[in-house]
Amino acid sequence: AQSVTQLGSHVSVSEGALVLLRCNYSSSVPPYLFWYVQYPNQGLQLLLKYTSAATLVKGINGFEAEFKKSETSFHLTKPSAHMSDAAEYFCAVSESVAGGYNKLIFGAGTRLAVHP
Amino acid sequence: DSGVTQTPKHLITATGQRVTLRCSPRSGDLSVYWYQQSLDQGLQFLIQYYNGEERAKGNILERFSAQQFPDLHSELNLSSLELGDSALYFCASSPYSSSYNEQFFGPGTRLTVL
């Protein structure tokens, strides 16, 4: 079974600093990986996804993630944090089963705080 | 705005009751997924429907059931509610049922069981 581990349930950075949110996955097959963001009292919004086309994936709001097979990682980064980036971030892997259905398996989430 | 709508936004009910949560997927999306988000369990997949047919079941209790109607909207029915069922319930949709398709999430229904 596939799984996702997000290291650090809380990350705090200064405005303008580098954001690094860690995600490691476990999968016996090439994975499809996603990062979602959840702002307070809202649903999940897709930041970016990896579907094997390129190892460095660029997403919305200046975020990007790099797929590293050797490290089974898909860390999310942003060069310069903005106050509006404060939210909870979820890494997810898509698990598919013969028969054509799939589900997202989510990590526990990382809450990002950005302080002035 | 993802294009996925969920009603109601909030629901407060008592133990033992039954509630129905409604989801309308994005226009043209055939797959609907239900997830539960709670503090202790995180985000858990419940069930998936594709074009009216149940496709996958996750950690869904027997007291819970769902269906997808011909117009592709879906309903999640929760019965014999317990305090532990209090959570955010999200619906998501995608065009098909492929692993590489991202899922678009609705704003969620917050269920409080008293």
Coordinates of C-alpha atoms in Angstrom, one line a residue:
Chain A
A1 CA 0.0 0.0 0.0
Q2 CA 1.1 3.5 -0.7
S3 CA 1.7 6.0 2.0
V4 CA 2.9 9.6 2.6
T5 CA 4.9 11.1 5.4
Q6 CA 5.2 14.8 6.0
L7 CA 8.0 15.7 8.3
G8 CA 7.1 18.5 10.6
S9 CA 3.5 19.2 11.5
H10 CA 4.3 22.9 12.0
V11 CA 6.8 25.1 10.2
S12 CA 7.4 28.7 10.9
V13 CA 9.3 31.1 8.6
S14 CA 9.9 34.8 8.3
E15 CA 8.4 36.7 5.5
G16 CA 10.8 36.6 2.6
A17 CA 12.5 33.5 3.8
L18 CA 12.7 30.1 2.0
V19 CA 9.8 27.8 2.5
L20 CA 10.6 24.1 2.6
L21 CA 7.9 21.5 3.3
R22 CA 9.0 17.9 3.3
C23 CA 7.1 15.0 1.9
N24 CA 8.3 11.4 1.5
Y25 CA 6.2 8.7 -0.1
S26 CA 6.1 5.0 -0.2
S27 CA 5.0 3.3 -3.4
S28 CA 5.8 0.1 -5.3
V29 CA 4.9 1.7 -8.6
P30 CA 5.8 5.0 -10.2
P31 CA 3.7 7.4 -8.2
Y32 CA 1.5 10.3 -9.1
L33 CA 2.1 13.0 -6.4
F34 CA 0.2 16.1 -5.5
W35 CA 0.5 19.1 -3.2
Y36 CA -2.7 20.7 -1.9
V37 CA -3.1 23.8 0.2
Q38 CA -5.9 24.4 2.7
Y39 CA -6.6 28.0 3.9
P40 CA -8.7 28.4 7.1
N41 CA -12.3 27.3 6.7
Q42 CA -11.8 26.4 3.0
G43 CA -11.5 23.4 0.9
L44 CA -8.3 22.0 -0.6
Q45 CA -6.7 23.8 -3.6
L46 CA -4.3 22.1 -5.9
L47 CA -0.8 23.6 -5.9
L48 CA 1.0 21.3 -8.3
K49 CA 1.2 17.7 -9.4
Y50 CA 3.8 15.2 -10.6
T51 CA 2.9 12.8 -13.3
S52 CA 6.3 11.7 -14.5
A53 CA 6.6 14.3 -17.3
A54 CA 9.3 16.3 -15.5
T55 CA 11.0 15.9 -12.1
L56 CA 10.8 19.6 -11.3
V57 CA 7.2 20.8 -11.1
K58 CA 6.1 24.4 -11.0
G59 CA 2.8 25.2 -9.4
I60 CA 0.7 28.2 -8.5
N61 CA 1.7 31.1 -6.2
G62 CA 5.4 30.6 -6.8
F63 CA 5.6 27.1 -5.4
E64 CA 7.6 24.2 -6.9
A65 CA 8.4 20.7 -6.0
E66 CA 11.1 18.3 -7.1
F67 CA 10.5 14.6 -7.5
K68 CA 13.5 12.5 -6.3
K69 CA 13.0 8.9 -6.9
S70 CA 16.3 7.8 -5.1
E71 CA 15.1 9.6 -2.0
T72 CA 11.4 8.9 -2.4
S73 CA 10.8 12.5 -1.8
F74 CA 8.6 15.3 -3.2
H75 CA 9.5 18.4 -1.2
L76 CA 7.7 21.6 -1.7
T77 CA 9.6 24.9 -1.9
K78 CA 9.1 28.6 -2.4
P79 CA 12.0 31.0 -2.6
S80 CA 10.4 33.8 -0.6
A81 CA 7.5 33.4 1.8
H82 CA 4.6 35.8 1.8
M83 CA 2.2 36.4 4.7
S84 CA -0.6 35.0 2.5
D85 CA 1.2 31.6 2.3
A86 CA 0.1 30.9 5.9
A87 CA -2.0 27.8 5.5
E88 CA -2.0 24.0 5.9
Y89 CA -0.2 22.0 3.2
F90 CA -1.0 18.4 2.3
C91 CA 1.1 16.1 0.2
A92 CA -0.8 13.2 -1.4
V93 CA -0.2 10.2 -3.6
S94 CA -2.7 8.7 -5.9
E95 CA -3.3 5.1 -5.4
S96 CA -4.8 3.2 -8.3
V97 CA -6.2 -0.3 -8.4
A98 CA -7.0 -2.5 -11.3
G99 CA -10.5 -1.8 -12.4
G100 CA -9.9 1.9 -13.0
Y101 CA -10.5 3.6 -9.7
N102 CA -8.2 5.6 -7.6
K103 CA -8.0 7.5 -4.4
L104 CA -5.8 10.1 -2.8
I105 CA -3.8 9.1 0.2
F106 CA -2.9 12.2 2.2
G107 CA -0.1 13.0 4.6
A108 CA -0.9 14.4 8.0
G109 CA -0.4 17.9 6.8
T110 CA 2.1 20.7 7.6
R111 CA 0.8 24.0 9.0
L112 CA 2.9 26.9 7.7
A113 CA 3.1 30.1 9.8
V114 CA 4.7 33.2 8.3
H115 CA 5.8 36.0 10.6
P116 CA 6.8 39.5 9.8
Chain B
D1 CA -13.6 28.5 -6.7
S2 CA -13.1 24.9 -7.8
G3 CA -16.5 24.6 -9.3
V4 CA -17.5 21.9 -6.8
T5 CA -20.4 22.8 -4.6
Q6 CA -21.4 21.3 -1.3
T7 CA -24.4 21.9 0.8
P8 CA -25.0 22.6 3.6
K9 CA -21.9 24.4 4.8
H10 CA -22.6 23.6 8.4
L11 CA -24.7 21.0 10.0
I12 CA -25.4 20.6 13.7
T13 CA -27.3 17.5 14.9
A14 CA -27.7 15.1 17.8
T15 CA -26.4 11.6 18.3
G16 CA -28.5 8.9 16.7
Q17 CA -29.8 11.2 14.0
R18 CA -29.4 10.8 10.2
V19 CA -28.1 13.5 7.8
T20 CA -27.5 13.9 4.1
L21 CA -24.7 15.8 2.6
R22 CA -24.9 16.9 -1.0
C23 CA -22.3 17.5 -3.6
S24 CA -22.4 18.8 -7.2
P25 CA -19.2 18.1 -9.2
R26 CA -17.6 20.4 -11.7
S27 CA -19.4 20.5 -15.0
G28 CA -18.4 17.5 -17.0
D29 CA -16.6 15.6 -14.2
L30 CA -17.8 12.0 -14.0
S31 CA -15.9 11.0 -10.8
V32 CA -17.0 12.0 -7.3
Y33 CA -15.0 11.3 -4.2
W34 CA -15.9 11.7 -0.5
Y35 CA -13.3 12.4 2.2
Q36 CA -13.5 12.9 5.9
Q37 CA -11.2 15.3 7.7
S38 CA -10.9 15.0 11.5
L39 CA -8.3 16.1 14.0
D40 CA -7.4 12.5 15.0
Q41 CA -7.6 10.8 11.6
G42 CA -6.6 13.5 9.2
L43 CA -7.9 13.3 5.6
Q44 CA -9.4 9.9 4.9
F45 CA -10.9 8.6 1.7
L46 CA -14.4 7.3 2.1
I47 CA -15.8 6.4 -1.3
Q48 CA -15.7 7.0 -5.0
Y49 CA -18.4 7.0 -7.7
Y50 CA -17.8 7.1 -11.4
N51 CA -20.7 7.9 -13.7
G52 CA -23.2 6.6 -11.2
E53 CA -21.4 3.5 -10.2
E54 CA -19.5 2.8 -7.0
R55 CA -15.9 2.3 -7.8
A56 CA -13.9 2.3 -4.6
K57 CA -14.5 2.1 -0.9
G58 CA -12.1 3.3 1.7
N59 CA -12.5 3.7 5.5
I60 CA -16.3 4.2 5.3
L61 CA -18.4 3.0 8.1
E62 CA -21.4 0.7 7.5
R63 CA -23.6 3.5 9.0
F64 CA -22.5 5.7 6.0
S65 CA -23.7 5.3 2.5
A66 CA -23.5 7.3 -0.7
Q67 CA -24.9 7.4 -4.2
Q68 CA -24.4 9.3 -7.4
F69 CA -27.4 10.3 -9.4
P70 CA -28.0 10.4 -13.2
D71 CA -27.2 14.2 -13.2
L72 CA -23.9 13.2 -11.5
H73 CA -24.5 15.0 -8.2
S74 CA -23.8 12.8 -5.2
E75 CA -25.1 12.4 -1.7
L76 CA -23.4 11.1 1.4
N77 CA -25.8 9.7 4.0
L78 CA -24.7 9.4 7.6
S79 CA -26.9 7.5 10.0
S80 CA -27.0 6.6 13.7
L81 CA -24.6 9.5 14.2
E82 CA -22.0 9.4 17.0
L83 CA -20.0 12.1 18.6
G84 CA -16.9 10.8 16.7
D85 CA -18.6 11.5 13.4
S86 CA -18.0 15.2 13.9
A87 CA -15.7 16.2 11.1
L88 CA -15.3 18.1 7.9
Y89 CA -16.6 16.2 4.9
F90 CA -15.2 17.0 1.5
C91 CA -16.4 16.1 -1.9
A92 CA -14.0 16.2 -4.8
S93 CA -14.5 15.6 -8.5
S94 CA -12.3 14.7 -11.5
P95 CA -13.0 14.2 -15.2
Y96 CA -12.4 10.5 -15.2
S97 CA -11.0 7.9 -12.9
S98 CA -7.3 8.1 -13.7
S99 CA -4.6 8.3 -11.1
Y100 CA -3.0 11.3 -12.8
N101 CA -6.1 13.3 -12.8
E102 CA -6.1 15.9 -10.0
Q103 CA -9.2 16.0 -7.8
F104 CA -11.0 19.3 -7.3
F105 CA -12.3 19.8 -3.9
G106 CA -15.5 21.5 -2.7
P107 CA -15.5 23.8 0.4
G108 CA -16.7 21.0 2.6
T109 CA -19.6 20.5 5.1
R110 CA -18.7 20.8 8.7
L111 CA -20.7 18.3 10.7
T112 CA -21.1 18.7 14.5
V113 CA -22.8 15.9 16.4
L114 CA -23.9 16.9 19.9

